Short mmCIF file of C-alpha atoms and ligand atoms in Angstrom, two decimals:
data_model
loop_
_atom_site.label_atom_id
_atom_site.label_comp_id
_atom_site.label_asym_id
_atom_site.label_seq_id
_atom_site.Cartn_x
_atom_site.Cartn_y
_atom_site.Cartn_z
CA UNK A 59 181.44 -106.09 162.19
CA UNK A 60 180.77 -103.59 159.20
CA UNK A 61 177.82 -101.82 160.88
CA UNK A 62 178.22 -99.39 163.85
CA UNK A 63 177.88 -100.72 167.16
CA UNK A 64 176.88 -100.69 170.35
CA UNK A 65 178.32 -101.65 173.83
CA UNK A 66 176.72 -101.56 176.77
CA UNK A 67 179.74 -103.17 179.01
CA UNK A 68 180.51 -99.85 180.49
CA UNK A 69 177.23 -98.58 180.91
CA UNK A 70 177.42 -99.28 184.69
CA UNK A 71 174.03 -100.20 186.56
CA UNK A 72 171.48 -99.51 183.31
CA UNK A 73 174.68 -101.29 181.28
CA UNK A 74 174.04 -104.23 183.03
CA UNK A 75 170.60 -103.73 182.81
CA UNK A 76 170.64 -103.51 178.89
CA UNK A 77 172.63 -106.74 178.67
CA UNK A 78 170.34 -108.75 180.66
CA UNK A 79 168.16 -107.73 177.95
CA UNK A 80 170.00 -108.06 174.94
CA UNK A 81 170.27 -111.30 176.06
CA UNK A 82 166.56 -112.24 175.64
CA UNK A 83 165.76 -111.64 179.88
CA UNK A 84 163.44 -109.49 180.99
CA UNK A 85 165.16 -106.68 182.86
CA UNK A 86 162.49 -105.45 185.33
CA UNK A 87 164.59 -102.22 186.18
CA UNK A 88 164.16 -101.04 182.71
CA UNK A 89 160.26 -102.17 182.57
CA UNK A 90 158.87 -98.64 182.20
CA UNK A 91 161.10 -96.86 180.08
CA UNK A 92 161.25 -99.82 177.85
CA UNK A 93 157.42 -99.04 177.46
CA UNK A 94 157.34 -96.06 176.64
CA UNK A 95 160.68 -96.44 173.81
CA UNK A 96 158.05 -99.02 172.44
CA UNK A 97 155.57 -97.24 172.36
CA UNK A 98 157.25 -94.50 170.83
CA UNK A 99 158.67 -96.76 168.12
CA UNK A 100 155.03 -97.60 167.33
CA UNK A 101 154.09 -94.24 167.33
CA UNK A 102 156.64 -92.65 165.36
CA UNK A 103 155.91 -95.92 162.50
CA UNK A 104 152.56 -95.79 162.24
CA UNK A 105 152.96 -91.27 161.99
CA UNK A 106 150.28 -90.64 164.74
CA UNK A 107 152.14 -88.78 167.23
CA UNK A 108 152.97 -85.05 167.75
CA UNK A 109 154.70 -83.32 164.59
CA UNK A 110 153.30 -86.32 162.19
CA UNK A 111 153.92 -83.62 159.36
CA UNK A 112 157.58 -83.70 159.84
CA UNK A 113 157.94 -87.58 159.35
CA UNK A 114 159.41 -87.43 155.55
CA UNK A 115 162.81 -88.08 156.68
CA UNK A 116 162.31 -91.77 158.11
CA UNK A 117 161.62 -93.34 154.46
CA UNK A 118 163.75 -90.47 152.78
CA UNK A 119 167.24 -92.91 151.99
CA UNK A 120 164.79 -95.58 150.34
CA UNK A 121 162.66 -93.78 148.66
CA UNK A 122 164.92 -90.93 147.15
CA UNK A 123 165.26 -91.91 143.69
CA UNK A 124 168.33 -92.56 141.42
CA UNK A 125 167.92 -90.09 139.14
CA UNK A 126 167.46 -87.53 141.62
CA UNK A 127 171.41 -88.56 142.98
CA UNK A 128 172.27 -88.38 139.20
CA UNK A 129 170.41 -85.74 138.72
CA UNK A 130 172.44 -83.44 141.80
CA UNK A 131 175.77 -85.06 140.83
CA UNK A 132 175.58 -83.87 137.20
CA UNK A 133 174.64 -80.14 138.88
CA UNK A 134 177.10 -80.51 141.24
CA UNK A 135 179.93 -81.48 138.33
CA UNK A 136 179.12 -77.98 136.74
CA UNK A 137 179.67 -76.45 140.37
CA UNK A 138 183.01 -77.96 140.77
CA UNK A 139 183.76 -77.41 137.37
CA UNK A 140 183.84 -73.42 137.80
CA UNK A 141 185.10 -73.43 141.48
CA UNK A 142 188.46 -73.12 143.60
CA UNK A 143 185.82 -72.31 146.39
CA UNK A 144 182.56 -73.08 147.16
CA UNK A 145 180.66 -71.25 149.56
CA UNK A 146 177.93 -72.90 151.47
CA UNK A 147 175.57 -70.39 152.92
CA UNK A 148 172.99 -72.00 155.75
CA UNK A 149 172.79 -71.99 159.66
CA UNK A 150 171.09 -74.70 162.35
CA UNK A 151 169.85 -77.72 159.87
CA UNK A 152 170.68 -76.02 156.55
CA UNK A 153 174.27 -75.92 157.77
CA UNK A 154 175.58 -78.59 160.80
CA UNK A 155 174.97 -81.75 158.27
CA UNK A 156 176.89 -80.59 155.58
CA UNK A 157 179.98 -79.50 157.71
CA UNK A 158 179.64 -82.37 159.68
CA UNK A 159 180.05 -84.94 156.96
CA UNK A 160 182.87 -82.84 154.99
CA UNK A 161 184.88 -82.87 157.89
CA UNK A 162 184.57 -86.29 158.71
CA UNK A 163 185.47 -87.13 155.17
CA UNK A 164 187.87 -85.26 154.42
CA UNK A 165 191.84 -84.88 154.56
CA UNK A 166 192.22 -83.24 157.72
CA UNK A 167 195.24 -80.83 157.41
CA UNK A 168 193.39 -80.19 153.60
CA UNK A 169 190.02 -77.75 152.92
CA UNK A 170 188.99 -79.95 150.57
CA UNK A 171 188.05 -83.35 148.73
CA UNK A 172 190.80 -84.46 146.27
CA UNK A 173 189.39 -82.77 143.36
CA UNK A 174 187.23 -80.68 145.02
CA UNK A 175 186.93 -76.94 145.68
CA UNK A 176 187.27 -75.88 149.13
CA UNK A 177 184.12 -75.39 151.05
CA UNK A 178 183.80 -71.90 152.72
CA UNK A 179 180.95 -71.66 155.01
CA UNK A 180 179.09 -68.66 155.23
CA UNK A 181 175.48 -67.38 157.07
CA UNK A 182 176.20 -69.11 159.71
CA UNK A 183 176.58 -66.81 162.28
CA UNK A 184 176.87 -62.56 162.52
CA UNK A 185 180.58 -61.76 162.70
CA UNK A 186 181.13 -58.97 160.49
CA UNK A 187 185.21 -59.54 160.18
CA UNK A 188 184.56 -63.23 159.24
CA UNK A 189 182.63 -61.81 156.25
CA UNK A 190 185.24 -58.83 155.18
CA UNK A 191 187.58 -61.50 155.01
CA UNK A 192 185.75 -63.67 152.89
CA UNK A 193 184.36 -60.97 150.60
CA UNK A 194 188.23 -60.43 150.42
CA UNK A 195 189.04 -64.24 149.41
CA UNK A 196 186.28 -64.04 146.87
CA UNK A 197 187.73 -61.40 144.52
CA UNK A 198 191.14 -63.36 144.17
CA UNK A 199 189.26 -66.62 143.36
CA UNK A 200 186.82 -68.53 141.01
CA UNK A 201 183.56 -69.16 143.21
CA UNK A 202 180.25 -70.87 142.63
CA UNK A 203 177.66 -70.74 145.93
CA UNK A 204 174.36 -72.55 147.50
CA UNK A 205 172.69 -70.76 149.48
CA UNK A 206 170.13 -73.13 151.59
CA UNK A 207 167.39 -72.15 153.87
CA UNK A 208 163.96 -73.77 154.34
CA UNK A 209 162.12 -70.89 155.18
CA UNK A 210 163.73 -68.73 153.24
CA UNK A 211 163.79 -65.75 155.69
CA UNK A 212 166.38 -66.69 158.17
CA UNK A 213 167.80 -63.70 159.03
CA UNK A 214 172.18 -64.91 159.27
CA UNK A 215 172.15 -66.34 155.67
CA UNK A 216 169.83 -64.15 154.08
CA UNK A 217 172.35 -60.83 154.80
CA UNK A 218 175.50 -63.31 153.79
CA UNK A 219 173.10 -64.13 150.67
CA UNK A 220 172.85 -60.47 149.86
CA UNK A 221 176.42 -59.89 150.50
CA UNK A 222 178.08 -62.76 148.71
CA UNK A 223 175.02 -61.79 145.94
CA UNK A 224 176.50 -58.18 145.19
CA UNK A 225 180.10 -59.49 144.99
CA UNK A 226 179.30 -62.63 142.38
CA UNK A 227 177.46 -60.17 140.34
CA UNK A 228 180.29 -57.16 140.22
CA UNK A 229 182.43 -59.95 139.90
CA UNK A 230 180.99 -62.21 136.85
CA UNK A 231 178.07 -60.06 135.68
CA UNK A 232 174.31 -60.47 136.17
CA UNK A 233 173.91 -63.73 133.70
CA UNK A 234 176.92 -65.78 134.82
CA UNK A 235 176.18 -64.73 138.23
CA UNK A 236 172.76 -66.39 137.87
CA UNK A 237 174.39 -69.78 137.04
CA UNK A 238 177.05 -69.77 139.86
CA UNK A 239 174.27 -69.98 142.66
CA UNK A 240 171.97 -73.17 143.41
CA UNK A 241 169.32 -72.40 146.09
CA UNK A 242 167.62 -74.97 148.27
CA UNK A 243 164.49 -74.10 150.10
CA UNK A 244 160.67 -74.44 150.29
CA UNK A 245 158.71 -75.39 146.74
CA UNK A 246 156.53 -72.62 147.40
CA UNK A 247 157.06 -70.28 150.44
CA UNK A 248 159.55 -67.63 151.21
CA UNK A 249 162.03 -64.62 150.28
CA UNK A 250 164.32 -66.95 148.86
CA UNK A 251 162.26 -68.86 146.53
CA UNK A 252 160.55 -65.90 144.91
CA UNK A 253 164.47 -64.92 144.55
CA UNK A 254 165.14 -68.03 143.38
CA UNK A 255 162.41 -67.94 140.70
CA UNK A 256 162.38 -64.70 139.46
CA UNK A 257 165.95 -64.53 138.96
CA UNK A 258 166.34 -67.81 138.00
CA UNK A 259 168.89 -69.46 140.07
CA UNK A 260 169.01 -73.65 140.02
CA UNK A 261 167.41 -74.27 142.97
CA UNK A 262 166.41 -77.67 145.13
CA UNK A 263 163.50 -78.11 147.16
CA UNK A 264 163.40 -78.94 150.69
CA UNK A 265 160.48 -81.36 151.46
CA UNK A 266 157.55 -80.08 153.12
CA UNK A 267 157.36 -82.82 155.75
CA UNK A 268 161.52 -82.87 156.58
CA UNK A 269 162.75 -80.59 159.16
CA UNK A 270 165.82 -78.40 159.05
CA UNK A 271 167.91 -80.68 161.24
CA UNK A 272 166.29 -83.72 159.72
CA UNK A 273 167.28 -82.54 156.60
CA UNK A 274 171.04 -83.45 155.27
CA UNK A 275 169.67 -86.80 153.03
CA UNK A 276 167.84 -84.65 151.24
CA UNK A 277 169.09 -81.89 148.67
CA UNK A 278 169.80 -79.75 151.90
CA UNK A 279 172.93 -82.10 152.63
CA UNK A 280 173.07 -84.00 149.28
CA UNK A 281 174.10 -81.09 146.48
CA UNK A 282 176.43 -79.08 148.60
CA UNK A 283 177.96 -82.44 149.46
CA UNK A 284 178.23 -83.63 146.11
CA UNK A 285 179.80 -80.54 144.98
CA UNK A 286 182.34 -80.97 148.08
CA UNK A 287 183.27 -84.34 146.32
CA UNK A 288 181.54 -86.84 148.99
CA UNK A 289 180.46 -89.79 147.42
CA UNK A 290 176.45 -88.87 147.96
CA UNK A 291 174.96 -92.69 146.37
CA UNK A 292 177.40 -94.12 149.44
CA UNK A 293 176.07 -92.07 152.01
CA UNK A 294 172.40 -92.96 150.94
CA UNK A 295 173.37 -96.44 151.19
CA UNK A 296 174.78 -96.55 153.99
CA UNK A 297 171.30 -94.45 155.51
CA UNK A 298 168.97 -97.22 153.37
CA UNK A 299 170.89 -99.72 154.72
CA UNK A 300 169.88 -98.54 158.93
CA UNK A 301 166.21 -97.23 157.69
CA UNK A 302 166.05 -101.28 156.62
CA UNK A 303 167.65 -102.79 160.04
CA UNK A 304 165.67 -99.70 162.17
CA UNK A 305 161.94 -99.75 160.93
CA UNK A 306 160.82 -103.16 160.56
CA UNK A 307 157.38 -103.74 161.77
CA UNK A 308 157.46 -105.24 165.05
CA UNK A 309 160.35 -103.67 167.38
CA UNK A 310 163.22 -106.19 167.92
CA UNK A 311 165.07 -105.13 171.19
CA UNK A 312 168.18 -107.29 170.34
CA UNK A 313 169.01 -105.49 166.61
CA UNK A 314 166.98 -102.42 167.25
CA UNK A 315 170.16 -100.25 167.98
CA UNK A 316 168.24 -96.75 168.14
CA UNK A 317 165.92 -97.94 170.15
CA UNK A 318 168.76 -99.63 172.97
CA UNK A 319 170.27 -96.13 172.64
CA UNK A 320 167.21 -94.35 173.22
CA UNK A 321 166.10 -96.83 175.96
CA UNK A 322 169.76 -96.23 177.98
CA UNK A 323 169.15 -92.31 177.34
CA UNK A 324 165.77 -92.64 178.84
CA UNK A 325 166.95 -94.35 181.90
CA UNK A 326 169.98 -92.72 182.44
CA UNK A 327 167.53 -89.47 181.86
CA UNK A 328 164.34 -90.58 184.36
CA UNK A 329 165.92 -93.33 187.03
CA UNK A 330 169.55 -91.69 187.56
CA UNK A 331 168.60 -87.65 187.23
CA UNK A 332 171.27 -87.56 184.42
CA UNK A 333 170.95 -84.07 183.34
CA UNK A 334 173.80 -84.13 180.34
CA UNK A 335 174.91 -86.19 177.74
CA UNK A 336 178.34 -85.94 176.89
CA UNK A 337 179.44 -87.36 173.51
CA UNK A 338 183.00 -87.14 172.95
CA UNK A 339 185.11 -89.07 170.71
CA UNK A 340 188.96 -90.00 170.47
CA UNK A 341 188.93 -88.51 166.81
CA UNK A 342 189.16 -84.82 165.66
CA UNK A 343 186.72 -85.80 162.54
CA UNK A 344 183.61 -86.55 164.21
CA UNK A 345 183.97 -82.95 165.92
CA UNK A 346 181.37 -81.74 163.71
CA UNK A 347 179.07 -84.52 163.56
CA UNK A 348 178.79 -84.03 167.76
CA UNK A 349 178.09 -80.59 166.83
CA UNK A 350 175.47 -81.49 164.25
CA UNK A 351 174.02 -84.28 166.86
CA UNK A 352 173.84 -81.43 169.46
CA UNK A 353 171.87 -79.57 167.20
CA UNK A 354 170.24 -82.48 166.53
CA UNK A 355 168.63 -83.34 170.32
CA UNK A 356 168.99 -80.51 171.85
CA UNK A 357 166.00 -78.67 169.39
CA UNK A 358 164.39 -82.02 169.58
CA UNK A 359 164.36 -82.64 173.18
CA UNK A 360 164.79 -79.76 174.88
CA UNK A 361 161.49 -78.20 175.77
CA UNK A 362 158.42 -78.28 178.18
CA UNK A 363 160.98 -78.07 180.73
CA UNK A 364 162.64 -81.24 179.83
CA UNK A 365 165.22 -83.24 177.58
CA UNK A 366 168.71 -84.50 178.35
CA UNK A 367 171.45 -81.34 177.19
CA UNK A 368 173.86 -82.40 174.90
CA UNK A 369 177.65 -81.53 174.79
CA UNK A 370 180.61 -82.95 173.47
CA UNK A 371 184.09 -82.81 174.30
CA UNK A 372 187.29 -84.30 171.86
CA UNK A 373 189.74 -86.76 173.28
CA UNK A 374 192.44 -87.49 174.41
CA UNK A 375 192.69 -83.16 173.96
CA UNK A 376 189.92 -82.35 176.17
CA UNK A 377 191.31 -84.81 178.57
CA UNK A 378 193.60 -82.38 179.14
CA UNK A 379 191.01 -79.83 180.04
CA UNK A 380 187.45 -81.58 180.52
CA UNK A 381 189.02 -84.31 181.94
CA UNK A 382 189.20 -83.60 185.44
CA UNK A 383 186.09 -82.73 185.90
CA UNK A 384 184.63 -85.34 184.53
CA UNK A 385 186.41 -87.35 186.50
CA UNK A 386 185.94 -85.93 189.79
CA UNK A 387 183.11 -82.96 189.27
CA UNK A 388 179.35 -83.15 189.59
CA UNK A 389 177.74 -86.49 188.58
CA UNK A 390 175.57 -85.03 186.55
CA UNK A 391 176.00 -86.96 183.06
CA UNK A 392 176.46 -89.61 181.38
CA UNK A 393 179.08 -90.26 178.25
CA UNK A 394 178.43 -91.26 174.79
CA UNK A 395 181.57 -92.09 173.33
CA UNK A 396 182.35 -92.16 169.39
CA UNK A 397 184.24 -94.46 168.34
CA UNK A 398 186.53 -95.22 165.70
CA UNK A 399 187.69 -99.19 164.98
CA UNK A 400 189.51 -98.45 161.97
CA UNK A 401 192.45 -95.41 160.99
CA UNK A 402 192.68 -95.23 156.52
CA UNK A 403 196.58 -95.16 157.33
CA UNK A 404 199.62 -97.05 158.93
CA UNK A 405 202.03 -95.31 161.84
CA UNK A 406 204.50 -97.08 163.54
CA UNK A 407 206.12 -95.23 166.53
CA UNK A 408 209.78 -95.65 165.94
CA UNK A 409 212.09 -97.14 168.36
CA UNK A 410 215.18 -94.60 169.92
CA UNK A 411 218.34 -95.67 171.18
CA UNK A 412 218.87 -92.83 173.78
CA UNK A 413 214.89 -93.22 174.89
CA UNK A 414 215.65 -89.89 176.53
CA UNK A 415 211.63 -88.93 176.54
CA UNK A 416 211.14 -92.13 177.72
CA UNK A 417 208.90 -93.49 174.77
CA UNK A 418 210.38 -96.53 174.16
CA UNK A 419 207.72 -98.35 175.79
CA UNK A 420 205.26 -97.72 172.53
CA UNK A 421 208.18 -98.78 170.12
CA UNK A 422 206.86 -100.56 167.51
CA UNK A 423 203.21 -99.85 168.25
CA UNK A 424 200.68 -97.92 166.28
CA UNK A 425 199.80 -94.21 166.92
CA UNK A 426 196.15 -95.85 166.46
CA UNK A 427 196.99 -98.40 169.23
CA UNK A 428 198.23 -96.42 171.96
CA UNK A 429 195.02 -93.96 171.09
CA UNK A 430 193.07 -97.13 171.64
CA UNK A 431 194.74 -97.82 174.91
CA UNK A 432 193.78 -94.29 175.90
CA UNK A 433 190.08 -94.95 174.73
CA UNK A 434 190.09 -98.10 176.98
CA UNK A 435 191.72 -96.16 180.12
CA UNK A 436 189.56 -93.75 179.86
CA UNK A 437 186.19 -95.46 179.64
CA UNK A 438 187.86 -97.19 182.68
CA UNK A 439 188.15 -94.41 184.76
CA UNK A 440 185.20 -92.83 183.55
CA UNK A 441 182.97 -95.48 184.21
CA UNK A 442 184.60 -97.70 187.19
CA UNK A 443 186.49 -94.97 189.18
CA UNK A 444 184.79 -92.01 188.17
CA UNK A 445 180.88 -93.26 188.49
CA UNK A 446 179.48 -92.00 185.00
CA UNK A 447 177.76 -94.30 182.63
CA UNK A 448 179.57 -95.07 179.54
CA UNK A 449 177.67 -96.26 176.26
CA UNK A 450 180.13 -97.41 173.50
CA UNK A 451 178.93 -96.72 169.62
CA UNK A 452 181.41 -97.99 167.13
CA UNK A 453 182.36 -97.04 163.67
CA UNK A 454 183.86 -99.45 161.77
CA UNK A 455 185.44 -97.14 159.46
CA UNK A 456 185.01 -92.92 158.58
CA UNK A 457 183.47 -93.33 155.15
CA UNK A 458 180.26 -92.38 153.60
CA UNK A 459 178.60 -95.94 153.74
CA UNK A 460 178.77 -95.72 157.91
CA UNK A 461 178.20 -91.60 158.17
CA UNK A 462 175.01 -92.56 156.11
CA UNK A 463 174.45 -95.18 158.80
CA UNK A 464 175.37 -93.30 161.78
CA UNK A 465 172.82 -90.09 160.52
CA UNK A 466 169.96 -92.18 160.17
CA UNK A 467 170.74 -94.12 163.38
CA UNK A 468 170.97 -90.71 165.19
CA UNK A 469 167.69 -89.18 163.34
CA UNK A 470 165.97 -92.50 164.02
CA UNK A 471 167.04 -92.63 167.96
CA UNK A 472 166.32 -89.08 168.27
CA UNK A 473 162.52 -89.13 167.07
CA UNK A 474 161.86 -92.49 169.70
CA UNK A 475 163.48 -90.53 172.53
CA UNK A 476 161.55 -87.28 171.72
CA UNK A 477 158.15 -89.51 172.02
CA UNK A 478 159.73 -91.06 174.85
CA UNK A 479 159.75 -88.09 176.88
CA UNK A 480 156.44 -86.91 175.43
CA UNK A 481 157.31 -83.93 173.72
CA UNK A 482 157.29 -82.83 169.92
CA UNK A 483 160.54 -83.76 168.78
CA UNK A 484 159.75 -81.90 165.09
CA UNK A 485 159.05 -78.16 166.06
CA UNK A 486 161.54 -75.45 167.49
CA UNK A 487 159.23 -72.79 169.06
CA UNK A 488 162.33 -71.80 171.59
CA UNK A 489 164.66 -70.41 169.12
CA UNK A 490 161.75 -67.93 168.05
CA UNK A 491 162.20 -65.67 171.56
CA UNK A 492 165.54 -64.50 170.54
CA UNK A 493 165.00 -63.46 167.22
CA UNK A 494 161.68 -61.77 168.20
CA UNK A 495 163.87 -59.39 170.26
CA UNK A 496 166.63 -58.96 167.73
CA UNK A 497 164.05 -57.93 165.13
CA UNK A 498 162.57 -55.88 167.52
CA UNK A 499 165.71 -53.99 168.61
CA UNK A 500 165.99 -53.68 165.15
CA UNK A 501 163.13 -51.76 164.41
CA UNK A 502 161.78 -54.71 162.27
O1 LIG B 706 166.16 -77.58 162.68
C1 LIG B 706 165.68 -76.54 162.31
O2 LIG B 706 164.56 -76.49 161.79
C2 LIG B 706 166.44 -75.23 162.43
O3 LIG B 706 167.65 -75.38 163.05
C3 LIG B 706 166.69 -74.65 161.05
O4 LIG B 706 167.38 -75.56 160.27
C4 LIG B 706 167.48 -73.35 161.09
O5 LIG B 706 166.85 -72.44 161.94
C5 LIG B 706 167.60 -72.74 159.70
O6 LIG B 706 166.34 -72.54 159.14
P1 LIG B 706 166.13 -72.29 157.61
O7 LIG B 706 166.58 -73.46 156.86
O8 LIG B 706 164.66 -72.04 157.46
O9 LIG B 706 166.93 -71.06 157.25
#
């Protein structure tokens, strides 16, 4: 099938539950939360629930407009043009997209896209050695930077901003300076668009009604991706091409794949007492997209005293870590896992006539296949032996058609189960008690 997936085979009790339902039945154990994904779904279409400013996002891949992809790809051309490395300054939303979708894209043991500068994040956290040593890196190299931030006052990449400011400007002079840095933020508000303005800078604006974390289809992800040499019209694409199967009118249980995710959260979340989800995956690339989809629910979710917490964990490696516990430990989540069908390469394991480590077994066989055995065992003994829940959601392949397809399914899944659970999945007002503190330590 060339569209991510879902299977519910391993999903235990609510598995069964959501087959009987795929199936056309009516599956009386899932009655109420079924009610209340629907009525989310018709909540979050018709833009009358809570946060109904921050809705932009759900008809952003359709309605962004060709020239405005043409538009960021010529920008982004100059960018890569001047650049061995390009340094992509952001934190939360303004960062975990972009990362997310350059690491699933691409070569692993490589920094960068064939053809592409290396991408060099910065302002995404406080660690003062992280920065010497890139402030080190940048006088031995050609460097062009974005520097992204909705507000505009964030306080991690505004001091990498001033930082990575001084050296481009010792380092090229004042005017060329100005040309090496594209900032994204609000049309209006903030520190960094009266920067942006005054001193020129190409800049992008982040919609009014998208949210940091809602953000990567828009210039947020789109211009520091297209300068990282992802193919930005495929991603789009592959996001139209969900928005299309996700938001038709009248909510189809049996194609509606967010809302069967969000429905399975909801029950694992209210009839079992599942207090985790734990997406993990059986390939190192999606690493950062679990990070971004933490980011993702957790600020979505997690408030009023409620919302499922997500983690992740990385197969088979955390198997040899995680693993026990998750086998044996508190039953107090359920697993998510990430899927990959197809591998961009061929690997056979090679037969040995001594077979001293034993191996011979997997002679012949893929790498891919024997990871796909372990995928198999493990949702196994996860879900038979070990009690928790498994939901299945399969990738076809890691390219920027199905990323595109996966984001939006995540986004659109995400804003149902926020409804679902009856809080504002659009607004953040948690992260402000930590910075209130900081600043006030700080003799702000
Ligand atoms: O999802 C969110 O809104 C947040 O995680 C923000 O993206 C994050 O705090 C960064 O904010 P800003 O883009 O304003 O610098």
């Amino acid at each position: 099938m060339d569209s991510i997936s879902l299977d519910f085979s391993h999903g235990n009790e609510a598995g069964s539950l959501m087959e009987e339902l795929l199936k056309g039945k009516a599956a009386a154990g899932l009655a109420k939360q079924q009610e209340a994904v629907s009525q989310a779904y018709n909540t979050l279409l018709q833009g009358n629930g809570k946060g109904n400013d921050f809705l932009g996002w759900i008809r952003l891949p359709e309605e962004i407009q060709a020239e405005t992809l043409e538009d960021i790809s010529a920008k982004a051309e100059e960018f890569r043009k001047k650049s061995e490395l390009f340094i992509c300054i952001g934190i939360g939303g303004s960062y975990l997209g972009t990362r997310a979708i350059i690491e699933a894209l691409k070569p692993q043991l490589s920094d960068r896209m064939p053809g592409a500068p290396a991408v060099i994040y910065a302002g995404h956290q406080l660690n003062q050695d992280y920065m010497n040593e890139l402030l080190a890196l940048l006088d031995k190299h050609e460097y062009t930077v974005c520097v992204i931030s909705k507000s505009g006052t964030t306080t991690e990449p505004a001091i990498a901003f001033r930082l990575i400011r001084e050296h481009l400007t010792a380092k090229y002079g004042k005017a060329e300076a100005g040309k090496r840095i594209a900032a994204i933020t609000d049309r209006q508000k903030g520190a960094l668009r009266t920067l942006a303005d005054t001193e020129g800078f190409p800049s992008y604006v982040v919609p009014d009604n998208i949210g940091g974390r809602f953000s990567v289809l828009s210039p947020v992800g789109l211009f520091p991706l297209a300068v990282a040499g992802i193919d930005i019209k495929s991603l789009i694409k592959g996001a139209a091409d969900m928005q299309k199967r996700l938001t038709v009118p009248a909510l189809d249980w049996g194609k509606n794949i967010a809302a069967q995710y969000a429905l399975f959260r909801q029950y694992q979340y209210v009839q079992q007492h599942k207090k985790v989800e734990l997406l993990v995956n059986f390939d190192s690339r999606f690493h950062f997209l679990s990070e971004w989809w933490k980011q993702l629910y957790g600020e979505s979710e997690g408030k009023e005293g409620k919302g499922l917490f997500p983690s992740n964990a990385g197969f088979t490696t955390d198997l040899h870590s995680l693993g026990q516990y998750i086998q044996e430990g508190e039953r107090l989540f359920f697993e998510t896992v990430l899927s990959l069908e197809n591998q961009h390469t061929r690997l056979q394991i090679p037969s040995d006539r001594e077979n001293l480590d034993g191996m011979n077994f997997v002679a012949g066989k893929e790498m891919a296949y024997v990871n796909r055995k372990a995928e198999e065992g493990t949702i196994l003994a996860h879900a038979r032996q070990g009690n928790v829940p498994v939901l299945r959601i399969s990738v076809p392949r890691l390219n920027a058609f199905h990323i595109g397809q996966l984001i939006y399914f995540f986004e659109f899944a995400c804003g149902l189960s926020g409804y679902s659970m009856d809080v504002n999945p659009f607004d953040q007002p948690g992260v402000e008690a930590y910075k209130q503190n900081m600043f006030r330590l700080l003799g702000k």
